[in-house]
Amino acid sequence: MIRVSSNATMFLRFFVPIVWIVFFGALSLAMVFHRGFQNAMNEVHSVLVPGLIILYLLTVGALMLTIMRLKRIECDELFLYATNYFKTARYPYHQIRDIREQNFLGVPLVDVELKQKGIFGKRLFFIGRKSTLNQLYNKHADHGHVED
């Protein structure tokens, strides 16, 4: 089995969100429950806290819509395997409708679109390893399946 996704997937999928949610969440809670040092600080505190809470919720939402969607992808001769490190799904190559790659700051972001919805949805997102992405493209092309 060949791992197609990057080693950075686990770091980005777990470490970054956990650190951000825990530490920035703790900071936000401390600011919410903190009482101003003096009367002058009360004005700053009353403006800062709602903004901090909104910023926290927006960044957690952005993490959920981007980094938390990443999957670890492996492939062999017959199947593509996708895992979120808790569950693993196996998809035959004929279930793949399209594979798209975009480069973001030199990092290959790959989107695998499936013909039918699987346990992870209809689209799988991962950060590709440049050395093995061509093998995935070749395996998909070898099965002769084109977009319907």
GROMACS .gro file of C-alpha atoms in nm:
model
  148
    1MET     CA    1   0.000   0.000   0.000
    2ILE     CA    2   0.128   0.344  -0.093
    3ARG     CA    3   0.061   0.649   0.123
    4VAL     CA    4  -0.037   0.934  -0.105
    5SER     CA    5  -0.106   1.201   0.156
    6SER     CA    6   0.162   1.404   0.329
    7ASN     CA    7   0.315   1.337   0.670
    8ALA     CA    8   0.191   1.682   0.774
    9THR     CA    9  -0.169   1.559   0.767
   10MET     CA   10  -0.166   1.425   1.122
   11PHE     CA   11   0.006   1.738   1.255
   12LEU     CA   12  -0.242   1.968   1.083
   13ARG     CA   13  -0.542   1.752   1.160
   14PHE     CA   14  -0.481   1.714   1.535
   15PHE     CA   15  -0.206   1.933   1.679
   16VAL     CA   16  -0.296   2.269   1.524
   17PRO     CA   17  -0.672   2.260   1.605
   18ILE     CA   18  -0.624   2.122   1.955
   19VAL     CA   19  -0.361   2.379   2.045
   20TRP     CA   20  -0.564   2.662   1.894
   21ILE     CA   21  -0.896   2.558   2.052
   22VAL     CA   22  -0.748   2.489   2.397
   23PHE     CA   23  -0.510   2.783   2.434
   24PHE     CA   24  -0.710   3.049   2.254
   25GLY     CA   25  -1.025   2.916   2.421
   26ALA     CA   26  -0.860   2.946   2.762
   27LEU     CA   27  -0.752   3.300   2.679
   28SER     CA   28  -1.104   3.386   2.568
   29LEU     CA   29  -1.256   3.242   2.886
   30ALA     CA   30  -1.006   3.430   3.100
   31MET     CA   31  -1.098   3.753   2.925
   32VAL     CA   32  -1.472   3.687   2.966
   33PHE     CA   33  -1.449   3.620   3.338
   34HIS     CA   34  -1.182   3.879   3.410
   35ARG     CA   35  -1.299   4.197   3.574
   36GLY     CA   36  -1.127   4.519   3.473
   37PHE     CA   37  -0.838   4.645   3.685
   38GLN     CA   38  -0.981   4.993   3.703
   39ASN     CA   39  -1.284   5.177   3.579
   40ALA     CA   40  -1.095   5.285   3.267
   41MET     CA   41  -1.035   4.921   3.172
   42ASN     CA   42  -1.408   4.839   3.184
   43GLU     CA   43  -1.469   5.019   2.853
   44VAL     CA   44  -1.188   4.833   2.680
   45HIS     CA   45  -1.302   4.507   2.836
   46SER     CA   46  -1.663   4.551   2.722
   47VAL     CA   47  -1.550   4.607   2.362
   48LEU     CA   48  -1.272   4.349   2.356
   49VAL     CA   49  -1.466   4.050   2.491
   50PRO     CA   50  -1.741   4.027   2.223
   51GLY     CA   51  -1.479   4.075   1.951
   52LEU     CA   52  -1.260   3.805   2.103
   53ILE     CA   53  -1.551   3.562   2.125
   54ILE     CA   54  -1.651   3.629   1.764
   55LEU     CA   55  -1.290   3.586   1.649
   56TYR     CA   56  -1.265   3.258   1.842
   57LEU     CA   57  -1.586   3.119   1.692
   58LEU     CA   58  -1.487   3.226   1.340
   59THR     CA   59  -1.144   3.063   1.364
   60VAL     CA   60  -1.288   2.740   1.507
   61GLY     CA   61  -1.538   2.739   1.220
   62ALA     CA   62  -1.260   2.798   0.968
   63LEU     CA   63  -1.058   2.512   1.119
   64MET     CA   64  -1.360   2.282   1.095
   65LEU     CA   65  -1.417   2.371   0.729
   66THR     CA   66  -1.054   2.342   0.622
   67ILE     CA   67  -0.794   2.158   0.829
   68MET     CA   68  -1.034   1.922   1.007
   69ARG     CA   69  -1.156   1.788   0.669
   70LEU     CA   70  -0.815   1.652   0.573
   71LYS     CA   71  -0.786   1.276   0.535
   72ARG     CA   72  -0.495   1.034   0.514
   73ILE     CA   73  -0.507   0.865   0.173
   74GLU     CA   74  -0.341   0.539   0.072
   75CYS     CA   75  -0.380   0.330  -0.238
   76ASP     CA   76  -0.302  -0.014  -0.371
   77GLU     CA   77  -0.372  -0.187  -0.703
   78LEU     CA   78  -0.749  -0.204  -0.657
   79PHE     CA   79  -0.860   0.043  -0.395
   80LEU     CA   80  -0.816   0.390  -0.253
   81TYR     CA   81  -0.822   0.400   0.128
   82ALA     CA   82  -0.924   0.712   0.320
   83THR     CA   83  -0.898   0.748   0.696
   84ASN     CA   84  -0.966   1.017   0.950
   85TYR     CA   85  -0.746   0.819   1.197
   86PHE     CA   86  -1.058   0.674   1.364
   87LYS     CA   87  -1.243   0.517   1.070
   88THR     CA   88  -1.112   0.385   0.740
   89ALA     CA   89  -1.306   0.364   0.416
   90ARG     CA   90  -1.214   0.166   0.105
   91TYR     CA   91  -1.318   0.294  -0.236
   92PRO     CA   92  -1.263   0.106  -0.564
   93TYR     CA   93  -1.111   0.322  -0.836
   94HIS     CA   94  -1.426   0.303  -1.050
   95GLN     CA   95  -1.604   0.500  -0.773
   96ILE     CA   96  -1.372   0.797  -0.830
   97ARG     CA   97  -1.527   1.058  -1.057
   98ASP     CA   98  -1.244   1.312  -1.062
   99ILE     CA   99  -0.914   1.402  -0.897
  100ARG     CA  100  -0.823   1.770  -0.884
  101GLU     CA  101  -0.504   1.924  -0.757
  102GLN     CA  102  -0.439   2.285  -0.664
  103ASN     CA  103  -0.113   2.430  -0.545
  104PHE     CA  104  -0.139   2.664  -0.247
  105LEU     CA  105   0.197   2.821  -0.165
  106GLY     CA  106   0.371   2.522  -0.323
  107VAL     CA  107   0.166   2.266  -0.128
  108PRO     CA  108  -0.044   2.028  -0.340
  109LEU     CA  109  -0.402   2.028  -0.212
  110VAL     CA  110  -0.590   1.736  -0.367
  111ASP     CA  111  -0.966   1.690  -0.394
  112VAL     CA  112  -1.098   1.342  -0.483
  113GLU     CA  113  -1.460   1.350  -0.594
  114LEU     CA  114  -1.653   1.024  -0.564
  115LYS     CA  115  -1.946   0.914  -0.777
  116GLN     CA  116  -2.149   0.818  -0.471
  117LYS     CA  117  -2.143   0.950  -0.119
  118GLY     CA  118  -1.925   0.749   0.119
  119ILE     CA  119  -1.882   0.762   0.496
  120PHE     CA  120  -1.667   1.076   0.460
  121GLY     CA  121  -1.896   1.240   0.208
  122LYS     CA  122  -1.870   1.280  -0.167
  123ARG     CA  123  -1.535   1.462  -0.162
  124LEU     CA  124  -1.208   1.369   0.008
  125PHE     CA  125  -0.946   1.636   0.074
  126PHE     CA  126  -0.580   1.577   0.146
  127ILE     CA  127  -0.236   1.729   0.118
  128GLY     CA  128  -0.052   1.529  -0.143
  129ARG     CA  129   0.301   1.398  -0.144
  130LYS     CA  130   0.460   1.510  -0.468
  131SER     CA  131   0.655   1.184  -0.499
  132THR     CA  132   0.345   0.960  -0.499
  133LEU     CA  133   0.065   1.171  -0.648
  134ASN     CA  134   0.150   1.057  -1.000
  135GLN     CA  135   0.094   0.696  -0.896
  136LEU     CA  136  -0.259   0.781  -0.784
  137TYR     CA  137  -0.329   0.964  -1.111
  138ASN     CA  138  -0.194   0.670  -1.312
  139LYS     CA  139  -0.402   0.414  -1.120
  140HIS     CA  140  -0.715   0.621  -1.171
  141ALA     CA  141  -0.637   0.662  -1.542
  142ASP     CA  142  -0.551   0.290  -1.583
  143HIS     CA  143  -0.901   0.192  -1.485
  144GLY     CA  144  -1.028   0.391  -1.781
  145HIS     CA  145  -1.296   0.577  -1.596
  146VAL     CA  146  -1.377   0.920  -1.713
  147GLU     CA  147  -1.611   1.175  -1.564
  148ASP     CA  148  -1.977   1.089  -1.638
   0.00000   0.00000   0.00000
